[in-house]
Amino acid sequence: MADIVESREVSALLDELTTTAGRADPYGHYARLRELGTFVRAGDGTVIVTRFVECGAVARDHRLGKTPTELLGEAGLADWADHPALYGYFTSLLGINPPDHTRLRRLVSSSFTARRVQALRPATERMVDDLIDAMGERDDFVAAFAFPLPCNVIGELLGIPPADRAQFQHLVQDWSAVLDEITPEVLLKADPAAQAVRDYLGGLAAERRRQPREDLMSALVGHEEAGDRLTEDELLTMAGLLFAAGFETTTNLLSNGLVALLEHPGQLPLLRADPEAAVQELLRYDSPVQNIDRTVLAPTTVAGVRFEPGERIVAYTGSANRDELRFTDADRLDLGRADNASLSFGGGMHYCLGAPMARLEAEIAFPRIVERLPGLRLEEGARRRDSLTIRGFDILPVATR
Ligand code: HEM
């Protein structure tokens, strides 16, 4: 049996990763953790997985799943259903297990098709050009581009009218803070934010019931009405997840990716030559999602380590993406890297449903930005998002000329 390493140094490193400085630059801490062990134990008993092969195995193992809501009481969350922020998460695809996960994922996959995503290409190209046109000489890249692009693309797909979209940036940020830590202070902002998103989507669903259109919300309402076993409650949770996941992470792919590109100007020809491979490498190099969590549902052995039901495992996919056993010169950005499939979209049954959409946006955006704004550079004053799970920027000042 392989070991789960527990030591003072492990605890100290994990503590540092919860500080603002540790979150801002986790990669050195990850590297030291990988040296100490592929499996390490945190003070609260959680097992953390640091390497690529084993993180992938955790993501794909069906005996590992999402915390069954009956067990949330043990985590001090017995009243989860009374908190809109927790309800919207624990009952969504991201929080549930088969058979409900299988049923709901199948339903939404049948509406969220590759065809629907590809059909957004011309609109996405237009949005990218319009946003670049509107950028000032000095601007915040997050507010001017990285947030509005994905928010408008998912808004377009779902059928959220353009004028209504901007209000959701802060609401979704406040809501998704529960991914890092669930404390009364976090819930104080997260609950009203989650409720506001849900109320808004409830109104939109009612409109589409009266008058369906070509959008995804109408398709979801159609499933509900066709008796496809999608309740209104499930519909609102699904729409909330799609909307929030649709821009929260892609915003950060655009910001993290831009910083990586501007810090490696010599690689820009590789971006032009093969945007698809370049985006794949940007996702590996600095992923917007840095870890995924699982709870042991049935006894299992992962890479020689035995796990018992109820144990909590967190796969540090951000560390796995820099694993030197998997990638040559793993800390180096190489847009021409041939073998760069990462764990940034997770794996197994919860594999990111929006991966094709996120890729499409980034593959259109980066080459256009580089071509149309050749003088683009970073300015002082960037502010990172203070989170280990969601990696990105709140503010990213740039000069465009
Ligand atoms: C760069 C952008 C994105 C990244 C890095 C990302 C990352 C992830 C990851 C790591 C997971 C798996 C979580 C787990 O295993 O616990 C996931 C799931 C998911 N993502 Fe994304 N995502 C991105 C963009 C999107 C977009 C654009 C959408 C929707 C339009 C989306 C919708 C979802 C949904 C619905 C799930 C849950 C799937 C399930 O549990 O079956 N994501 N994403």
Tab-separated table of C-alpha atoms and ligand atoms in Angstrom:
chain	number	residue	atom	x	y	z
A	1	MET	CA	0.000	0.000	0.000
A	2	ALA	CA	1.260	3.482	-0.852
A	3	ASP	CA	1.524	6.069	1.917
A	4	ILE	CA	-0.500	9.150	2.715
A	5	VAL	CA	2.132	11.554	3.989
A	6	GLU	CA	1.355	13.533	7.121
A	7	SER	CA	3.978	15.899	8.481
A	8	ARG	CA	4.548	19.350	9.914
A	9	GLU	CA	5.933	20.492	6.566
A	10	VAL	CA	2.838	19.271	4.711
A	11	SER	CA	0.570	21.131	7.152
A	12	ALA	CA	2.688	24.282	6.864
A	13	LEU	CA	2.564	24.169	3.043
A	14	LEU	CA	-1.197	23.613	3.010
A	15	ASP	CA	-1.646	26.485	5.476
A	16	GLU	CA	0.396	28.746	3.222
A	17	LEU	CA	-1.869	27.838	0.311
A	18	THR	CA	-4.796	29.382	2.203
A	19	THR	CA	-3.009	32.734	2.543
A	20	THR	CA	-3.379	35.498	-0.028
A	21	ALA	CA	0.304	35.188	-1.011
A	22	GLY	CA	0.086	31.386	-1.306
A	23	ARG	CA	-3.008	31.614	-3.463
A	24	ALA	CA	-1.391	34.248	-5.675
A	25	ASP	CA	1.499	31.923	-6.521
A	26	PRO	CA	0.732	28.330	-5.568
A	27	TYR	CA	3.066	26.580	-8.004
A	28	GLY	CA	6.188	26.503	-5.793
A	29	HIS	CA	4.134	25.097	-2.911
A	30	TYR	CA	2.612	22.473	-5.194
A	31	ALA	CA	6.099	21.427	-6.361
A	32	ARG	CA	7.292	20.902	-2.783
A	33	LEU	CA	4.092	18.986	-1.947
A	34	ARG	CA	4.690	16.680	-4.925
A	35	GLU	CA	8.197	15.991	-3.618
A	36	LEU	CA	6.802	15.135	-0.198
A	37	GLY	CA	4.108	12.774	-1.478
A	38	THR	CA	1.609	11.926	-4.193
A	39	PHE	CA	-0.994	11.675	-1.406
A	40	VAL	CA	-0.744	14.027	1.592
A	41	ARG	CA	-3.127	14.539	4.493
A	42	ALA	CA	-4.449	17.910	5.652
A	43	GLY	CA	-5.140	18.737	9.303
A	44	ASP	CA	-8.885	18.086	8.907
A	45	GLY	CA	-8.238	14.587	7.507
A	46	THR	CA	-8.804	15.467	3.832
A	47	VAL	CA	-6.464	13.611	1.474
A	48	ILE	CA	-4.836	15.819	-1.147
A	49	VAL	CA	-3.563	14.320	-4.400
A	50	THR	CA	-0.712	16.147	-6.082
A	51	ARG	CA	0.288	14.225	-9.236
A	52	PHE	CA	-1.216	13.873	-12.725
A	53	VAL	CA	-1.890	10.152	-13.070
A	54	GLU	CA	-3.397	9.871	-9.610
A	55	CYS	CA	-5.516	13.068	-9.937
A	56	GLY	CA	-6.908	11.665	-13.191
A	57	ALA	CA	-7.658	8.349	-11.475
A	58	VAL	CA	-9.515	10.202	-8.688
A	59	ALA	CA	-11.605	12.161	-11.221
A	60	ARG	CA	-12.574	8.981	-13.085
A	61	ASP	CA	-13.237	6.550	-10.203
A	62	HIS	CA	-17.006	5.939	-9.926
A	63	ARG	CA	-16.695	4.961	-6.278
A	64	LEU	CA	-15.612	8.505	-5.606
A	65	GLY	CA	-18.379	11.073	-5.962
A	66	LYS	CA	-19.924	14.200	-4.571
A	67	THR	CA	-20.761	14.420	-0.865
A	68	PRO	CA	-24.218	12.842	-0.422
A	69	THR	CA	-26.415	15.524	1.169
A	70	GLU	CA	-27.188	13.166	4.106
A	71	LEU	CA	-23.531	13.474	5.091
A	72	LEU	CA	-23.452	17.273	4.977
A	73	GLY	CA	-24.578	17.409	8.634
A	74	GLU	CA	-21.254	15.865	9.648
A	75	ALA	CA	-19.504	18.727	7.859
A	76	GLY	CA	-21.527	21.209	9.957
A	77	LEU	CA	-23.867	21.942	7.033
A	78	ALA	CA	-27.090	20.302	8.247
A	79	ASP	CA	-29.041	23.417	7.199
A	80	TRP	CA	-27.580	23.449	3.644
A	81	ALA	CA	-31.043	23.411	2.019
A	82	ASP	CA	-31.952	26.687	3.772
A	83	HIS	CA	-29.040	28.464	2.087
A	84	PRO	CA	-29.738	29.313	-1.570
A	85	ALA	CA	-25.975	29.392	-2.298
A	86	LEU	CA	-25.499	25.833	-1.013
A	87	TYR	CA	-28.781	24.524	-2.394
A	88	GLY	CA	-27.899	25.770	-5.880
A	89	TYR	CA	-24.535	24.004	-5.667
A	90	PHE	CA	-25.277	20.740	-3.858
A	91	THR	CA	-28.326	19.970	-6.025
A	92	SER	CA	-26.576	20.890	-9.298
A	93	LEU	CA	-24.648	18.523	-11.599
A	94	LEU	CA	-21.508	19.596	-9.737
A	95	GLY	CA	-22.904	18.324	-6.434
A	96	ILE	CA	-24.838	15.138	-7.233
A	97	ASN	CA	-24.220	11.444	-7.961
A	98	PRO	CA	-25.891	8.852	-10.205
A	99	PRO	CA	-28.678	8.092	-10.879
A	100	ASP	CA	-29.786	11.756	-10.701
A	101	HIS	CA	-26.508	12.961	-12.217
A	102	THR	CA	-26.854	10.566	-15.154
A	103	ARG	CA	-30.452	11.616	-15.843
A	104	LEU	CA	-29.839	15.360	-15.631
A	105	ARG	CA	-26.516	15.308	-17.496
A	106	ARG	CA	-28.113	13.349	-20.334
A	107	LEU	CA	-30.971	15.835	-20.572
A	108	VAL	CA	-28.782	18.895	-20.683
A	109	SER	CA	-26.225	17.284	-23.013
A	110	SER	CA	-29.003	16.674	-25.519
A	111	SER	CA	-29.715	20.431	-25.558
A	112	PHE	CA	-26.171	21.734	-25.066
A	113	THR	CA	-24.972	20.202	-28.304
A	114	ALA	CA	-21.748	20.777	-30.245
A	115	ARG	CA	-23.964	22.149	-33.026
A	116	ARG	CA	-25.507	24.772	-30.721
A	117	VAL	CA	-22.018	25.774	-29.557
A	118	GLN	CA	-20.522	25.908	-33.077
A	119	ALA	CA	-23.504	27.970	-34.198
A	120	LEU	CA	-22.248	30.655	-31.806
A	121	ARG	CA	-18.981	31.071	-33.739
A	122	PRO	CA	-20.007	34.036	-35.956
A	123	ALA	CA	-21.646	35.838	-33.004
A	124	THR	CA	-18.540	35.174	-30.879
A	125	GLU	CA	-16.263	36.594	-33.595
A	126	ARG	CA	-18.418	39.717	-33.761
A	127	MET	CA	-18.444	40.123	-29.991
A	128	VAL	CA	-14.650	39.773	-29.842
A	129	ASP	CA	-14.207	42.494	-32.477
A	130	ASP	CA	-16.769	44.813	-30.854
A	131	LEU	CA	-15.125	44.462	-27.439
A	132	ILE	CA	-11.667	45.163	-28.890
A	133	ASP	CA	-13.069	48.210	-30.736
A	134	ALA	CA	-14.535	49.543	-27.494
A	135	MET	CA	-11.355	49.180	-25.407
A	136	GLY	CA	-9.807	52.435	-24.205
A	137	GLU	CA	-6.120	53.359	-24.324
A	138	ARG	CA	-5.895	52.235	-20.721
A	139	ASP	CA	-8.444	49.729	-19.527
A	140	ASP	CA	-9.210	46.923	-17.104
A	141	PHE	CA	-9.013	43.806	-19.265
A	142	VAL	CA	-11.408	41.902	-16.977
A	143	ALA	CA	-14.176	44.524	-17.144
A	144	ALA	CA	-13.576	45.411	-20.801
A	145	PHE	CA	-13.133	41.942	-22.283
A	146	ALA	CA	-12.593	38.857	-20.128
A	147	PHE	CA	-15.941	39.102	-18.328
A	148	PRO	CA	-18.251	40.470	-21.057
A	149	LEU	CA	-17.188	37.979	-23.739
A	150	PRO	CA	-18.103	34.718	-21.954
A	151	CYS	CA	-21.047	36.340	-20.182
A	152	ASN	CA	-22.473	37.432	-23.534
A	153	VAL	CA	-21.785	34.084	-25.198
A	154	ILE	CA	-23.520	32.017	-22.497
A	155	GLY	CA	-26.170	34.744	-22.213
A	156	GLU	CA	-26.813	34.407	-25.949
A	157	LEU	CA	-27.055	30.620	-25.713
A	158	LEU	CA	-29.415	30.677	-22.735
A	159	GLY	CA	-31.447	33.573	-24.114
A	160	ILE	CA	-30.661	36.215	-21.464
A	161	PRO	CA	-31.303	39.668	-22.995
A	162	PRO	CA	-28.049	41.691	-23.482
A	163	ALA	CA	-29.069	44.547	-21.181
A	164	ASP	CA	-29.631	42.164	-18.259
A	165	ARG	CA	-26.254	40.401	-18.376
A	166	ALA	CA	-23.755	42.744	-16.698
A	167	GLN	CA	-25.386	42.620	-13.246
A	168	PHE	CA	-24.399	38.975	-12.900
A	169	GLN	CA	-20.617	39.365	-12.645
A	170	HIS	CA	-20.598	40.325	-8.972
A	171	LEU	CA	-23.571	38.171	-8.065
A	172	VAL	CA	-21.852	35.058	-9.414
A	173	GLN	CA	-18.522	35.992	-7.803
A	174	ASP	CA	-20.212	36.370	-4.420
A	175	TRP	CA	-21.994	33.067	-4.924
A	176	SER	CA	-18.973	31.062	-6.064
A	177	ALA	CA	-16.977	32.123	-2.982
A	178	VAL	CA	-18.555	29.033	-1.343
A	179	LEU	CA	-16.273	26.890	-3.538
A	180	ASP	CA	-13.326	28.022	-1.390
A	181	GLU	CA	-14.812	28.146	2.063
A	182	ILE	CA	-18.251	27.994	3.592
A	183	THR	CA	-18.387	30.407	6.523
A	184	PRO	CA	-21.263	32.532	7.883
A	185	GLU	CA	-19.542	35.657	6.451
A	186	VAL	CA	-19.255	34.113	2.970
A	187	LEU	CA	-22.886	32.937	3.099
A	188	LEU	CA	-24.079	36.388	4.097
A	189	LYS	CA	-23.206	37.609	0.584
A	190	ALA	CA	-23.479	34.303	-1.291
A	191	ASP	CA	-27.091	33.516	-0.311
A	192	PRO	CA	-28.784	36.692	-1.596
A	193	ALA	CA	-26.594	36.531	-4.722
A	194	ALA	CA	-27.624	32.940	-5.502
A	195	GLN	CA	-31.271	33.798	-4.803
A	196	ALA	CA	-31.144	36.807	-7.116
A	197	VAL	CA	-29.763	34.652	-9.970
A	198	ARG	CA	-32.421	32.017	-9.359
A	199	ASP	CA	-35.273	34.554	-9.218
A	200	TYR	CA	-34.106	36.135	-12.451
A	201	LEU	CA	-33.911	32.768	-14.241
A	202	GLY	CA	-37.353	31.844	-12.864
A	203	GLY	CA	-38.766	34.933	-14.572
A	204	LEU	CA	-37.007	34.082	-17.834
A	205	ALA	CA	-38.274	30.474	-17.729
A	206	ALA	CA	-41.834	31.773	-17.247
A	207	GLU	CA	-41.441	34.030	-20.298
A	208	ARG	CA	-40.173	31.132	-22.419
A	209	ARG	CA	-43.040	28.943	-21.272
A	210	ARG	CA	-45.404	31.598	-22.627
A	211	GLN	CA	-43.401	32.208	-25.784
A	212	PRO	CA	-40.602	29.757	-26.652
A	213	ARG	CA	-37.616	30.818	-28.770
A	214	GLU	CA	-34.580	29.060	-30.251
A	215	ASP	CA	-32.504	29.386	-27.055
A	216	LEU	CA	-31.332	26.857	-24.467
A	217	MET	CA	-33.770	28.103	-21.829
A	218	SER	CA	-36.651	27.300	-24.198
A	219	ALA	CA	-35.121	23.854	-24.802
A	220	LEU	CA	-34.937	23.222	-21.043
A	221	VAL	CA	-38.527	24.395	-20.589
A	222	GLY	CA	-39.459	22.033	-23.438
A	223	HIS	CA	-37.953	19.094	-21.516
A	224	GLU	CA	-39.936	20.060	-18.444
A	225	GLU	CA	-43.158	20.265	-20.441
A	226	ALA	CA	-42.516	17.054	-22.393
A	227	GLY	CA	-42.476	15.174	-19.087
A	228	ASP	CA	-38.748	14.306	-19.471
A	229	ARG	CA	-38.409	14.181	-15.706
A	230	LEU	CA	-37.063	17.686	-15.268
A	231	THR	CA	-38.841	19.550	-12.490
A	232	GLU	CA	-38.978	23.342	-12.345
A	233	ASP	CA	-36.642	23.265	-9.357
A	234	GLU	CA	-34.108	21.173	-11.336
A	235	LEU	CA	-34.496	23.438	-14.349
A	236	LEU	CA	-33.643	26.552	-12.348
A	237	THR	CA	-30.672	24.858	-10.697
A	238	MET	CA	-29.404	23.696	-14.104
A	239	ALA	CA	-29.808	27.095	-15.743
A	240	GLY	CA	-28.079	28.752	-12.761
A	241	LEU	CA	-25.116	26.380	-12.988
A	242	LEU	CA	-24.772	26.765	-16.762
A	243	PHE	CA	-24.925	30.510	-16.548
A	244	ALA	CA	-22.492	30.826	-13.631
A	245	ALA	CA	-20.054	28.180	-14.882
A	246	GLY	CA	-20.364	29.697	-18.352
A	247	PHE	CA	-18.456	32.851	-17.489
A	248	GLU	CA	-16.902	32.471	-14.058
A	249	THR	CA	-14.126	30.206	-15.312
A	250	THR	CA	-13.768	31.363	-18.916
A	251	THR	CA	-13.235	34.941	-17.709
A	252	ASN	CA	-10.209	33.633	-15.856
A	253	LEU	CA	-8.941	31.603	-18.816
A	254	LEU	CA	-8.912	34.824	-20.828
A	255	SER	CA	-7.114	36.806	-18.102
A	256	ASN	CA	-4.614	34.119	-17.061
A	257	GLY	CA	-3.972	33.326	-20.718
A	258	LEU	CA	-3.392	36.963	-21.645
A	259	VAL	CA	-0.863	37.391	-18.834
A	260	ALA	CA	0.962	34.220	-19.899
A	261	LEU	CA	1.064	35.389	-23.536
A	262	LEU	CA	2.299	38.883	-22.690
A	263	GLU	CA	4.996	37.414	-20.452
A	264	HIS	CA	6.176	35.171	-23.323
A	265	PRO	CA	6.048	37.408	-26.422
A	266	GLY	CA	8.445	35.118	-28.285
A	267	GLN	CA	5.701	32.488	-28.443
A	268	LEU	CA	3.122	34.591	-30.271
A	269	PRO	CA	3.916	33.093	-33.714
A	270	LEU	CA	2.977	29.687	-32.275
A	271	LEU	CA	-0.396	31.077	-31.186
A	272	ARG	CA	-1.058	32.321	-34.708
A	273	ALA	CA	0.044	29.015	-36.226
A	274	ASP	CA	-2.159	26.768	-34.083
A	275	PRO	CA	-4.638	28.505	-31.758
A	276	GLU	CA	-6.164	25.196	-30.675
A	277	ALA	CA	-2.884	23.761	-29.381
A	278	ALA	CA	-1.951	27.125	-27.867
A	279	VAL	CA	-5.179	27.352	-25.860
A	280	GLN	CA	-4.701	23.776	-24.684
A	281	GLU	CA	-1.262	24.748	-23.347
A	282	LEU	CA	-2.561	27.945	-21.732
A	283	LEU	CA	-5.162	25.817	-19.939
A	284	ARG	CA	-2.431	23.490	-18.668
A	285	TYR	CA	-0.024	26.226	-17.680
A	286	ASP	CA	-2.362	28.310	-15.500
A	287	SER	CA	-5.767	26.716	-15.109
A	288	PRO	CA	-8.809	28.725	-13.965
A	289	VAL	CA	-9.865	25.736	-11.821
A	290	GLN	CA	-7.097	24.478	-9.552
A	291	ASN	CA	-8.723	21.559	-7.729
A	292	ILE	CA	-11.721	19.238	-7.710
A	293	ASP	CA	-13.174	17.455	-4.718
A	294	ARG	CA	-14.614	14.001	-4.169
A	295	THR	CA	-16.088	11.977	-1.301
A	296	VAL	CA	-15.537	8.216	-1.057
A	297	LEU	CA	-18.913	6.533	-1.715
A	298	ALA	CA	-17.732	2.900	-1.573
A	299	PRO	CA	-14.424	1.306	-0.543
A	300	THR	CA	-11.835	1.742	-3.267
A	301	THR	CA	-8.103	1.684	-3.943
A	302	VAL	CA	-6.541	4.486	-5.983
A	303	ALA	CA	-2.923	4.041	-7.069
A	304	GLY	CA	-2.320	1.645	-4.192
A	305	VAL	CA	-4.016	3.759	-1.520
A	306	ARG	CA	-7.093	2.360	0.178
A	307	PHE	CA	-10.020	4.697	0.859
A	308	GLU	CA	-13.078	4.121	3.043
A	309	PRO	CA	-16.578	5.603	2.601
A	310	GLY	CA	-16.964	9.160	3.877
A	311	GLU	CA	-13.313	10.158	3.383
A	312	ARG	CA	-12.774	13.422	1.510
A	313	ILE	CA	-10.283	13.699	-1.336
A	314	VAL	CA	-9.186	16.842	-3.169
A	315	ALA	CA	-7.313	16.403	-6.444
A	316	TYR	CA	-4.972	19.350	-6.952
A	317	THR	CA	-5.341	19.445	-10.726
A	318	GLY	CA	-3.386	22.718	-10.880
A	319	SER	CA	-0.426	20.820	-9.422
A	320	ALA	CA	-1.034	17.775	-11.641
A	321	ASN	CA	-0.780	20.055	-14.698
A	322	ARG	CA	2.776	20.971	-13.631
A	323	ASP	CA	3.773	17.396	-12.699
A	324	GLU	CA	7.332	16.799	-13.954
A	325	LEU	CA	6.615	13.051	-14.182
A	326	ARG	CA	3.967	13.823	-16.801
A	327	PHE	CA	5.246	16.903	-18.673
A	328	THR	CA	8.801	17.632	-19.748
A	329	ASP	CA	9.910	20.989	-18.387
A	330	ALA	CA	6.464	21.307	-16.839
A	331	ASP	CA	6.888	24.851	-15.504
A	332	ARG	CA	7.677	26.194	-18.964
A	333	LEU	CA	4.958	27.621	-21.201
A	334	ASP	CA	5.437	26.033	-24.619
A	335	LEU	CA	2.603	26.790	-27.021
A	336	GLY	CA	4.104	24.266	-29.434
A	337	ARG	CA	4.074	21.444	-26.861
A	338	ALA	CA	2.791	18.316	-28.590
A	339	ASP	CA	1.468	16.311	-25.666
A	340	ASN	CA	-0.295	18.804	-23.441
A	341	ALA	CA	-3.731	17.372	-22.548
A	342	SER	CA	-4.313	18.622	-19.013
A	343	LEU	CA	-6.791	18.059	-16.196
A	344	SER	CA	-8.109	21.620	-16.325
A	345	PHE	CA	-11.607	20.472	-17.348
A	346	GLY	CA	-11.579	17.592	-14.836
A	347	GLY	CA	-12.321	14.040	-15.934
A	348	GLY	CA	-14.813	11.201	-15.637
A	349	MET	CA	-18.551	11.728	-15.342
A	350	HIS	CA	-18.231	15.352	-14.164
A	351	TYR	CA	-15.963	16.336	-17.072
A	352	CYS	CA	-16.703	19.955	-17.936
A	353	LEU	CA	-19.808	20.252	-20.049
A	354	GLY	CA	-18.737	23.665	-21.325
A	355	ALA	CA	-15.211	22.737	-22.479
A	356	PRO	CA	-15.983	23.157	-26.221
A	357	MET	CA	-17.547	26.544	-25.553
A	358	ALA	CA	-14.638	27.799	-23.428
A	359	ARG	CA	-12.161	26.599	-26.069
A	360	LEU	CA	-14.112	28.223	-28.893
A	361	GLU	CA	-14.077	31.596	-27.142
A	362	ALA	CA	-10.368	31.495	-26.300
A	363	GLU	CA	-9.354	30.204	-29.748
A	364	ILE	CA	-11.158	33.131	-31.372
A	365	ALA	CA	-10.196	35.761	-28.785
A	366	PHE	CA	-6.433	35.355	-28.339
A	367	PRO	CA	-5.310	35.500	-31.988
A	368	ARG	CA	-7.668	38.468	-32.617
A	369	ILE	CA	-6.383	40.379	-29.573
A	370	VAL	CA	-2.743	39.811	-30.509
A	371	GLU	CA	-3.332	40.788	-34.136
A	372	ARG	CA	-5.445	43.869	-33.508
A	373	LEU	CA	-3.647	45.195	-30.407
A	374	PRO	CA	0.055	44.681	-31.127
A	375	GLY	CA	1.048	47.258	-28.484
A	376	LEU	CA	-0.952	45.610	-25.693
A	377	ARG	CA	0.927	45.479	-22.377
A	378	LEU	CA	0.261	44.919	-18.690
A	379	GLU	CA	0.090	47.936	-16.385
A	380	GLU	CA	0.527	48.279	-12.632
A	381	GLY	CA	-2.402	47.591	-10.321
A	382	ALA	CA	-3.497	44.027	-11.128
A	383	ARG	CA	-5.544	42.439	-8.355
A	384	ARG	CA	-5.784	38.676	-8.136
A	385	ARG	CA	-8.898	36.892	-7.097
A	386	ASP	CA	-8.206	35.681	-3.529
A	387	SER	CA	-9.095	32.032	-4.092
A	388	LEU	CA	-7.192	28.793	-4.497
A	389	THR	CA	-9.928	26.885	-6.340
A	390	ILE	CA	-10.814	29.588	-8.870
A	391	ARG	CA	-7.615	31.163	-10.200
A	392	GLY	CA	-7.850	34.491	-11.975
A	393	PHE	CA	-7.984	38.254	-11.640
A	394	ASP	CA	-10.531	40.739	-10.311
A	395	ILE	CA	-8.728	43.603	-12.028
A	396	LEU	CA	-6.123	43.422	-14.806
A	397	PRO	CA	-5.054	46.876	-16.014
A	398	VAL	CA	-3.630	47.025	-19.542
A	399	ALA	CA	-2.501	49.678	-22.010
A	400	THR	CA	-3.683	48.999	-25.530
A	401	ARG	CA	-1.472	51.411	-27.469
B	1	HEM	C1	-11.929	27.595	-19.079
B	1	HEM	C2	-13.141	27.445	-18.692
B	1	HEM	C3	-13.627	26.317	-17.836
B	1	HEM	C4	-12.940	25.522	-16.951
B	1	HEM	C5	-11.460	25.561	-16.600
B	1	HEM	C6	-13.915	24.597	-16.388
B	1	HEM	C7	-13.597	23.597	-15.490
B	1	HEM	C8	-14.474	22.631	-15.048
B	1	HEM	C9	-14.112	21.507	-14.200
B	1	HEM	C10	-12.721	21.229	-13.644
B	1	HEM	C11	-15.226	20.770	-13.998
B	1	HEM	C12	-15.313	19.440	-13.224
B	1	HEM	C13	-15.583	19.620	-11.760
B	1	HEM	C14	-15.499	18.313	-10.993
B	1	HEM	O1	-15.040	17.296	-11.491
B	1	HEM	O2	-15.886	18.322	-9.815
B	1	HEM	C15	-16.309	21.433	-14.690
B	1	HEM	C16	-17.619	21.009	-14.709
B	1	HEM	C17	-18.632	21.694	-15.322
B	1	HEM	N1	-18.518	22.798	-16.147
B	1	HEM	FE1	-16.822	23.771	-16.618
B	1	HEM	N2	-15.143	24.859	-16.932
B	1	HEM	C18	-15.010	25.904	-17.819
B	1	HEM	C19	-15.997	26.461	-18.602
B	1	HEM	C20	-17.319	26.077	-18.574
B	1	HEM	C21	-18.363	26.646	-19.391
B	1	HEM	C22	-18.168	27.706	-20.461
B	1	HEM	C23	-19.535	26.015	-19.017
B	1	HEM	C24	-20.947	26.180	-19.509
B	1	HEM	C25	-21.360	26.900	-20.429
B	1	HEM	C26	-19.199	25.030	-18.010
B	1	HEM	C27	-20.099	24.191	-17.404
B	1	HEM	C28	-19.773	23.159	-16.568
B	1	HEM	C29	-20.750	22.248	-15.993
B	1	HEM	C30	-22.249	22.289	-16.208
B	1	HEM	C31	-20.035	21.336	-15.207
B	1	HEM	C32	-20.599	20.185	-14.387
B	1	HEM	C33	-20.577	18.917	-15.153
B	1	HEM	C34	-20.969	17.713	-14.307
B	1	HEM	O3	-20.808	17.738	-13.087
B	1	HEM	O4	-21.451	16.744	-14.908
B	1	HEM	N3	-17.858	25.098	-17.766
B	1	HEM	N4	-15.824	22.550	-15.346
